[in-house]
Short mmCIF file of C-alpha atoms and ligand atoms in Angstrom, two decimals:
data_model
loop_
_atom_site.label_atom_id
_atom_site.label_comp_id
_atom_site.label_asym_id
_atom_site.label_seq_id
_atom_site.Cartn_x
_atom_site.Cartn_y
_atom_site.Cartn_z
CA UNK Q 1 111.17 88.65 61.27
CA UNK Q 2 110.01 85.83 63.02
CA UNK Q 3 106.98 83.10 62.10
CA UNK Q 4 104.51 83.12 65.35
CA UNK Q 5 101.77 80.42 66.64
CA UNK Q 6 98.23 82.57 66.47
CA UNK Q 7 94.54 81.54 66.65
CA UNK Q 8 92.54 82.75 63.20
CA UNK Q 9 89.15 82.86 61.61
CA UNK Q 10 89.53 82.59 58.08
CA UNK Q 11 86.06 83.57 57.67
CA UNK Q 12 82.83 85.30 59.03
CA UNK Q 13 81.67 81.55 59.30
CA UNK Q 14 84.99 80.15 60.49
CA UNK Q 15 85.84 78.63 63.68
CA UNK Q 16 88.93 80.04 65.10
CA UNK Q 17 91.81 77.08 64.19
CA UNK Q 18 95.55 77.98 64.48
CA UNK Q 19 97.60 79.61 62.02
CA UNK Q 20 100.89 80.76 62.03
CA UNK Q 21 101.67 84.98 61.64
CA UNK Q 22 105.13 86.62 61.17
CA UNK Q 23 105.74 89.60 63.09
CA UNK Q 24 109.17 91.94 62.58
CA UNK Q 25 111.78 92.52 63.92
CA UNK Q 26 111.60 95.23 66.47
CA UNK Q 27 112.71 98.71 65.08
CA UNK Q 28 114.41 101.46 67.20
CA UNK Q 29 111.10 102.55 68.95
CA UNK Q 30 109.50 99.35 69.04
CA UNK Q 31 109.09 96.42 71.94
CA UNK Q 32 108.69 92.50 71.27
CA UNK Q 33 106.41 91.05 74.04
CA UNK Q 34 106.00 86.91 75.24
CA UNK Q 35 102.03 86.90 75.43
CA UNK Q 36 101.10 85.86 78.36
CA UNK Q 37 97.49 86.23 78.91
CA UNK Q 38 94.49 88.12 76.29
CA UNK Q 39 91.11 88.78 77.05
CA UNK Q 40 88.23 87.73 75.04
CA UNK Q 41 86.02 91.39 74.10
CA UNK Q 42 82.89 90.78 72.52
CA UNK Q 43 84.11 93.48 69.61
CA UNK Q 44 86.63 90.36 69.13
CA UNK Q 45 83.51 88.56 68.37
CA UNK Q 46 81.77 90.95 66.26
CA UNK Q 47 84.88 91.61 64.53
CA UNK Q 48 85.76 87.53 63.55
CA UNK Q 49 81.62 87.42 62.46
CA UNK Q 50 82.08 90.75 60.84
CA UNK Q 51 78.71 92.29 62.44
CA UNK Q 52 80.14 95.75 60.97
CA UNK Q 53 80.98 94.60 58.11
CA UNK Q 54 84.65 95.89 58.12
CA UNK Q 55 86.61 92.97 58.94
CA UNK Q 56 89.80 91.00 56.73
CA UNK Q 57 90.54 88.16 57.04
CA UNK Q 58 92.45 86.01 58.48
CA UNK Q 59 91.52 87.89 61.18
CA UNK Q 60 93.73 87.32 64.41
CA UNK Q 61 91.76 89.30 66.71
CA UNK Q 62 93.10 90.23 70.84
CA UNK Q 63 93.46 93.10 72.53
CA UNK Q 64 93.12 92.75 76.09
CA UNK Q 65 97.06 91.47 76.05
CA UNK Q 66 99.30 91.24 78.67
CA UNK Q 67 103.02 89.98 78.28
CA UNK Q 68 106.75 90.48 79.18
CA UNK Q 69 109.21 92.32 77.39
CA UNK Q 70 111.21 90.21 75.56
CA UNK Q 71 113.52 93.28 73.32
CA UNK Q 72 113.21 96.92 73.26
CA UNK Q 73 114.60 99.12 70.37
CA UNK Q 74 117.03 101.82 70.94
CA UNK Q 75 114.42 104.40 71.71
CA UNK Q 76 112.13 102.46 74.36
CA UNK Q 77 114.58 101.81 76.92
CA UNK Q 78 112.77 102.27 79.42
CA UNK Q 79 111.19 98.85 78.54
CA UNK Q 80 113.73 96.08 80.25
CA UNK Q 81 113.51 92.37 79.39
CA UNK Q 82 111.02 90.25 81.82
CA UNK Q 83 109.14 93.74 82.19
CA UNK Q 84 105.11 92.95 82.37
CA UNK Q 85 103.27 95.03 80.40
CA UNK Q 86 99.93 95.42 79.04
CA UNK Q 87 98.83 96.39 75.20
CA UNK Q 88 95.43 97.42 74.63
CA UNK Q 89 93.11 98.23 71.57
CA UNK Q 90 95.96 100.52 69.77
CA UNK Q 91 99.12 100.09 68.73
CA UNK Q 92 100.05 103.10 66.38
CA UNK Q 93 98.46 106.36 65.58
CA UNK Q 94 99.60 109.78 63.22
CA UNK Q 95 101.49 111.70 66.65
CA UNK Q 96 101.12 114.72 65.00
CA UNK Q 97 96.79 115.37 64.79
CA UNK Q 98 95.08 117.43 67.13
CA UNK Q 99 93.81 114.38 69.10
CA UNK Q 100 96.88 112.73 69.22
CA UNK Q 101 97.94 116.04 70.67
CA UNK Q 102 95.87 115.83 73.51
CA UNK Q 103 96.36 112.41 74.15
CA UNK Q 104 93.40 111.15 72.16
CA UNK Q 105 94.63 109.12 70.46
CA UNK Q 106 91.86 106.83 69.87
CA UNK Q 107 89.90 109.98 67.84
CA UNK Q 108 93.40 110.17 65.97
CA UNK Q 109 91.94 112.62 62.73
CA UNK Q 110 94.38 110.21 60.11
CA UNK Q 111 93.03 107.03 61.32
CA UNK Q 112 94.56 105.16 64.74
CA UNK Q 113 95.49 101.62 64.48
CA UNK Q 114 94.22 99.08 66.18
CA UNK Q 115 95.88 95.97 67.36
CA UNK Q 116 94.14 94.07 65.26
CA UNK Q 117 92.02 94.60 61.92
CA UNK Q 118 94.24 97.79 60.85
CA UNK Q 119 95.89 98.27 57.63
CA UNK Q 120 100.16 96.92 59.05
CA UNK Q 121 101.87 99.83 57.85
CA UNK Q 122 105.01 97.93 58.39
CA UNK Q 123 104.47 94.25 56.35
CA UNK Q 124 101.72 95.00 54.60
CA UNK Q 125 98.49 93.64 55.10
CA UNK Q 126 96.44 94.03 58.48
CA UNK Q 127 97.37 93.52 61.83
CA UNK Q 128 96.48 90.62 63.89
CA UNK Q 129 96.38 90.92 67.33
CA UNK Q 130 96.58 88.90 70.92
CA UNK Q 131 95.62 85.67 70.64
CA UNK Q 132 99.36 84.65 69.10
CA UNK Q 133 102.85 83.74 71.03
CA UNK Q 134 103.77 87.66 70.58
CA UNK Q 135 103.62 90.99 69.61
CA UNK Q 136 105.81 93.89 68.21
CA UNK Q 137 104.33 97.41 69.44
CA UNK Q 138 105.46 100.78 68.54
CA UNK Q 139 106.89 101.88 72.65
CA UNK Q 140 104.29 105.01 72.80
CA UNK Q 141 101.56 102.14 72.69
CA UNK Q 142 102.82 100.17 75.61
CA UNK Q 143 101.70 100.41 79.27
CA UNK Q 144 103.21 99.50 82.37
CA UNK Q 145 101.24 96.98 84.74
CA UNK Q 146 100.96 97.67 88.69
CA UNK Q 147 102.75 94.86 89.90
CA UNK Q 148 100.34 94.44 92.99
CA UNK Q 149 97.78 93.03 90.49
CA UNK Q 150 97.00 89.35 89.55
CA UNK Q 151 97.91 89.95 85.78
CA UNK Q 152 95.60 87.05 83.99
CA UNK Q 153 92.97 89.41 85.70
CA UNK Q 154 94.69 92.47 84.52
CA UNK Q 155 94.11 92.11 81.08
CA UNK Q 156 90.84 92.95 80.46
CA UNK Q 157 91.55 96.48 82.02
CA UNK Q 158 93.30 97.38 79.11
CA UNK Q 159 89.76 97.32 76.93
CA UNK Q 160 86.53 97.03 79.04
CA UNK Q 161 89.10 98.57 81.79
CA UNK Q 162 89.66 101.32 80.03
CA UNK Q 163 86.31 101.91 77.86
CA UNK Q 164 84.54 102.27 81.55
CA UNK Q 165 87.06 104.51 83.21
CA UNK Q 166 87.04 107.04 80.16
CA UNK Q 167 83.85 108.18 80.27
CA UNK Q 168 83.54 107.97 83.97
CA UNK Q 169 85.78 110.65 83.94
CA UNK Q 170 85.08 112.64 81.27
CA UNK Q 171 81.63 113.11 82.53
CA UNK Q 172 82.70 114.01 86.09
CA UNK Q 173 81.59 111.55 88.30
CA UNK Q 174 81.71 111.62 91.68
CA UNK Q 175 80.92 111.00 95.35
CA UNK Q 176 77.07 110.37 95.50
CA UNK Q 177 76.39 110.50 92.18
CA UNK Q 178 74.00 108.02 91.45
CA UNK Q 179 74.84 105.85 88.13
CA UNK Q 180 73.61 103.08 86.24
CA UNK Q 181 75.60 100.58 84.52
CA UNK Q 182 73.33 99.67 81.98
CA UNK Q 183 74.43 95.53 81.31
CA UNK Q 184 76.23 93.24 83.21
CA UNK Q 185 78.97 91.44 81.11
CA UNK Q 186 82.87 92.50 80.23
CA UNK Q 187 82.73 96.08 80.13
CA UNK Q 188 79.78 96.09 82.55
CA UNK Q 189 81.27 94.63 85.89
CA UNK Q 190 84.31 97.07 84.95
CA UNK Q 191 81.75 99.79 85.22
CA UNK Q 192 80.32 98.57 88.37
CA UNK Q 193 83.75 98.56 90.11
CA UNK Q 194 85.49 101.68 88.41
CA UNK Q 195 81.83 104.06 89.10
CA UNK Q 196 81.72 102.24 92.57
CA UNK Q 197 85.49 102.98 93.55
CA UNK Q 198 84.73 107.15 92.88
CA UNK Q 199 82.14 107.32 95.10
CA UNK Q 200 79.31 107.05 93.20
CA UNK Q 201 75.92 105.10 93.93
CA UNK Q 202 75.72 102.07 91.36
CA UNK Q 203 73.06 100.92 90.09
CA UNK Q 204 73.03 97.67 87.92
CA UNK Q 205 70.54 97.91 84.78
CA UNK Q 206 70.18 94.19 83.67
CA UNK Q 207 67.97 92.12 81.69
CA UNK Q 208 68.83 88.49 83.38
CA UNK Q 209 67.86 88.87 87.16
CA UNK Q 210 70.24 85.76 87.95
CA UNK Q 211 72.53 87.91 88.14
CA UNK Q 212 71.44 90.18 90.63
CA UNK Q 213 73.61 88.76 93.50
CA UNK Q 214 76.48 88.77 92.05
CA UNK Q 215 75.93 92.79 90.96
CA UNK Q 216 75.95 93.05 94.51
CA UNK Q 217 79.01 91.27 95.06
CA UNK Q 218 80.71 93.34 92.28
CA UNK Q 219 80.02 96.97 93.57
CA UNK Q 220 76.23 97.82 93.13
CA UNK Q 221 74.22 99.20 95.95
CA UNK Q 222 71.01 98.16 94.20
CA UNK Q 223 70.15 96.12 90.64
CA UNK Q 224 67.15 97.36 88.53
CA UNK Q 225 65.77 94.28 86.48
CA UNK Q 226 65.11 96.72 82.42
CA UNK Q 227 62.36 94.27 81.17
CA UNK Q 228 60.45 95.49 84.91
CA UNK Q 229 57.82 98.24 83.66
CA UNK Q 230 57.21 99.02 87.25
CA UNK Q 231 60.56 98.76 88.77
CA UNK Q 232 62.24 101.20 85.70
CA UNK Q 233 59.09 103.74 86.83
CA UNK Q 234 59.88 104.31 90.17
CA UNK Q 235 63.52 104.74 88.66
CA UNK Q 236 62.36 107.75 86.67
CA UNK Q 237 64.13 111.07 86.16
CA UNK Q 238 66.80 109.89 89.09
CA UNK Q 239 69.98 109.00 87.16
CA UNK Q 240 73.05 111.64 87.04
CA UNK Q 241 75.08 109.33 84.54
CA UNK Q 242 73.91 106.21 82.96
CA UNK Q 243 76.76 103.86 80.74
CA UNK Q 244 75.77 101.97 78.27
CA UNK Q 245 77.27 99.07 77.32
CA UNK Q 246 74.32 96.44 75.61
CA UNK Q 247 76.25 95.33 72.94
CA UNK Q 248 73.47 95.30 69.65
CA UNK Q 249 70.90 98.14 68.35
CA UNK Q 250 67.98 97.94 70.82
CA UNK Q 251 65.53 100.59 72.09
CA UNK Q 252 67.21 103.29 74.43
CA UNK Q 253 63.87 105.38 74.89
CA UNK Q 254 62.96 103.35 78.53
CA UNK Q 255 66.71 104.09 79.75
CA UNK Q 256 66.65 108.14 78.49
CA UNK Q 257 63.56 107.85 80.98
CA UNK Q 258 65.73 107.15 84.04
CA UNK Q 259 68.12 110.45 83.17
CA UNK Q 260 67.72 113.79 85.33
CA UNK Q 261 67.40 116.88 83.87
CA UNK Q 262 70.79 117.42 82.17
CA UNK Q 263 71.60 113.84 82.51
CA UNK Q 264 73.53 111.68 80.29
CA UNK Q 265 73.63 108.49 78.79
CA UNK Q 266 77.05 107.66 77.44
CA UNK Q 267 77.01 104.32 74.61
CA UNK Q 268 79.74 102.54 74.49
CA UNK Q 269 78.62 99.12 73.04
CA UNK Q 270 75.91 99.15 69.95
CA UNK Q 271 78.32 100.35 67.34
CA UNK Q 272 75.49 99.73 64.67
CA UNK Q 273 71.80 101.47 64.35
CA UNK Q 274 69.80 102.09 67.34
CA UNK Q 275 65.84 101.44 67.43
CA UNK Q 276 64.49 105.83 67.09
CA UNK Q 277 65.19 108.16 69.44
CA UNK Q 278 61.60 110.00 70.42
CA UNK Q 279 62.83 113.48 70.49
CA UNK Q 280 60.29 114.36 73.28
CA UNK Q 281 62.05 112.37 75.58
CA UNK Q 282 65.45 114.35 75.38
CA UNK Q 283 64.19 117.62 74.84
CA UNK Q 284 61.56 117.74 78.02
CA UNK Q 285 63.96 117.66 80.50
CA UNK Q 286 67.34 118.75 78.84
CA UNK Q 287 68.78 114.96 78.32
CA UNK Q 288 71.63 114.43 76.46
CA UNK Q 289 73.11 111.05 74.55
CA UNK Q 290 76.64 110.92 73.51
CA UNK Q 291 79.29 107.94 72.43
CA UNK Q 292 82.97 107.19 73.81
CA UNK Q 293 85.47 104.98 72.15
CA UNK Q 294 88.07 103.41 74.88
CA UNK Q 295 90.31 105.84 76.09
CA UNK Q 296 94.21 107.76 75.04
CA UNK Q 297 97.44 106.22 76.05
CA UNK Q 298 97.53 108.45 78.79
CA UNK Q 299 94.91 108.02 80.42
CA UNK Q 300 94.99 104.33 79.98
CA UNK Q 301 98.20 104.30 82.19
CA UNK Q 302 96.34 106.57 84.43
CA UNK Q 303 93.39 104.06 84.61
CA UNK Q 304 96.15 101.19 85.15
CA UNK Q 305 97.44 102.93 88.13
CA UNK Q 306 93.82 103.69 89.49
CA UNK Q 307 93.24 99.84 89.15
CA UNK Q 308 96.72 99.77 90.87
CA UNK Q 309 95.77 102.06 94.02
CA UNK Q 310 92.53 100.85 94.76
CA UNK Q 311 93.11 96.75 94.23
CA UNK Q 312 90.72 97.03 90.98
CA UNK Q 313 90.38 93.67 88.79
CA UNK Q 314 88.21 91.90 86.20
CA UNK Q 315 86.57 88.36 87.45
CA UNK Q 316 87.46 86.42 85.36
CA UNK Q 317 87.35 82.90 83.80
CA UNK Q 318 90.46 81.46 82.82
CA UNK Q 319 90.44 79.48 79.15
CA UNK Q 320 92.62 77.45 76.86
CA UNK Q 321 92.47 78.63 73.70
CA UNK Q 322 91.55 75.40 72.20
CA UNK Q 323 87.95 76.10 73.73
CA UNK Q 324 87.83 79.76 72.58
CA UNK Q 325 84.83 79.25 70.16
CA UNK Q 326 82.72 78.13 72.75
CA UNK Q 327 83.75 80.95 74.68
CA UNK Q 328 82.63 83.01 71.87
CA UNK Q 329 79.27 81.64 72.50
CA UNK Q 330 78.72 81.96 76.28
CA UNK Q 331 79.69 85.57 75.63
CA UNK Q 332 76.64 85.93 72.46
CA UNK Q 333 74.13 83.97 75.08
CA UNK Q 334 75.42 86.62 78.39
CA UNK Q 335 76.47 84.02 79.49
CA UNK Q 336 80.18 84.53 80.91
CA UNK Q 337 81.13 85.84 84.36
CA UNK Q 338 82.44 88.14 83.48
CA UNK Q 339 85.25 88.06 81.30
CA UNK Q 340 86.92 85.06 79.71
CA UNK Q 341 90.70 85.77 79.50
CA UNK Q 342 93.19 82.82 77.75
CA UNK Q 343 95.64 81.26 78.64
CA UNK Q 344 98.50 81.78 76.12
CA UNK Q 345 100.55 78.98 77.72
CA UNK Q 346 97.75 76.76 75.61
CA UNK Q 347 98.87 77.92 72.26
CA UNK Q 348 102.28 75.79 72.71
CA UNK Q 349 100.26 72.68 72.37
CA UNK Q 350 97.92 73.47 69.24
P1 NAP A 401 79.57 91.60 76.76
O1 NAP A 401 80.52 90.92 77.79
O2 NAP A 401 78.63 90.12 76.01
O3 NAP A 401 78.50 92.10 77.30
C1 NAP A 401 77.08 92.81 76.97
C2 NAP A 401 75.66 92.47 78.22
O4 NAP A 401 75.13 93.32 77.45
C3 NAP A 401 75.75 91.16 78.67
O5 NAP A 401 76.12 90.76 79.71
C4 NAP A 401 74.12 91.62 78.64
O6 NAP A 401 73.70 91.93 80.10
C5 NAP A 401 73.88 92.83 78.71
N1 NAP A 401 73.31 92.74 76.41
C6 NAP A 401 73.25 91.83 75.52
N2 NAP A 401 72.33 92.08 74.55
C7 NAP A 401 71.04 92.66 75.41
C8 NAP A 401 70.13 93.06 74.56
N3 NAP A 401 69.79 93.00 73.57
N4 NAP A 401 69.18 93.69 75.60
C9 NAP A 401 69.81 94.05 76.33
N5 NAP A 401 71.19 94.25 77.15
C10 NAP A 401 71.70 93.21 76.31
O7 NAP A 401 80.12 92.05 75.68
P2 NAP A 401 81.10 93.23 76.25
O8 NAP A 401 83.14 92.67 76.06
O9 NAP A 401 80.92 94.15 78.11
O10 NAP A 401 81.38 94.82 75.13
C11 NAP A 401 79.58 95.23 75.09
C12 NAP A 401 80.33 96.18 73.62
O11 NAP A 401 80.97 97.20 73.95
C13 NAP A 401 80.33 95.13 72.78
O12 NAP A 401 80.04 95.99 71.41
C14 NAP A 401 81.86 95.31 72.22
O13 NAP A 401 81.80 95.47 71.12
C15 NAP A 401 81.52 97.21 72.91
N6 NAP A 401 82.57 97.49 73.06
C16 NAP A 401 82.85 98.86 72.73
C17 NAP A 401 84.24 99.96 73.05
C18 NAP A 401 84.56 101.29 72.98
O14 NAP A 401 85.62 101.69 72.90
N7 NAP A 401 83.30 101.96 72.77
C19 NAP A 401 85.28 98.83 73.68
C20 NAP A 401 85.05 97.54 73.77
C21 NAP A 401 83.60 96.81 73.90
P3 NAP A 401 72.98 91.49 80.96
O15 NAP A 401 72.49 89.71 81.00
O16 NAP A 401 73.33 92.14 82.65
O17 NAP A 401 71.52 92.11 80.64
ZN1 ZN A 402 87.52 95.44 73.79
#
């Protein structure tokens, strides 16, 4: 076991501050990783601030992890010291339920072990995430990172990338489809890039008119301001697919109106009650609403390889860990372009 530096919140109202945590000795199955970069997901904030009423403290968030292998157990010999690797939202799962057998560990019927805030089977207590110097992870949950990409900008692919890639694939988004991405933040900007690379005609649907130029640079063919009812009316019944990344409960009825007959809106953002949905909006044209949670490990590797081939990374703003609390406030105000990534070297100065 080793003591490592980390940043933790001690309660839902406390700032994140330096805090030492324990990492286990590697087992034969494990890989020990020195963390270089960690992305800042809105889920980190929801957890630290206990928005989902399930937070455990001390809370060390972080599930967009890029690092280098320090050592690997006997059965993890595919990883060598110095290899560049990634860890996303999960660090374990039961491996024998139907979902795990299908490579859908995120839907593990016995409960996947998340990178933070899950019961820690090895050390007791709960798991601690990537706002730390090191992490020890079962080899099956360690991803290989394409060497051609800018690694600090790869970190957000581990959550924002896979969470948008998986529904785009599951709902078979293809060349020429009209795809709307709702909310231009960490997930949304990856949604634009990935749907664009799949050949879709991407429309950014945003509450922030000042993000229009950026949306186009990121690959959106059109920008639709969701507060502009006239513009929204023009796009009624026209979308093949909508990816909704809005991080809070909201009125989804205006978005349902945008879908074509038989088309689906997938929710990935609001893990909380939505405003009431008018059944008529769904019934009249056999429209659908669905949800989607990150992606399985095999699919996450597929997404990383896809990004390697298409040269896709996140647009990042680098921060030192000492500025994490300010960064959280900016994310909550939708003021991030478009993902904060922590340079973990800065932790050494804490
Ligand atoms: P983010 O960077 O804060 O982006 C969310 C964007 O949604 C904002 O930039 C803003 O874009 C828009 N928005 C914010 N409040 C809104 C409101 N009240 N009404 C309409 N639009 C609003 O967050 P993120 O990191 O992309 O995460 C988005 C959500 O997905 C979070 O709730 C996170 O916990 C969740 N998440 C889910 C999964 C999953 O597996 N399903 C994985 C990761 C994260 P505009 O300025 O363009 O309107
Ligand atoms: Zn996340």
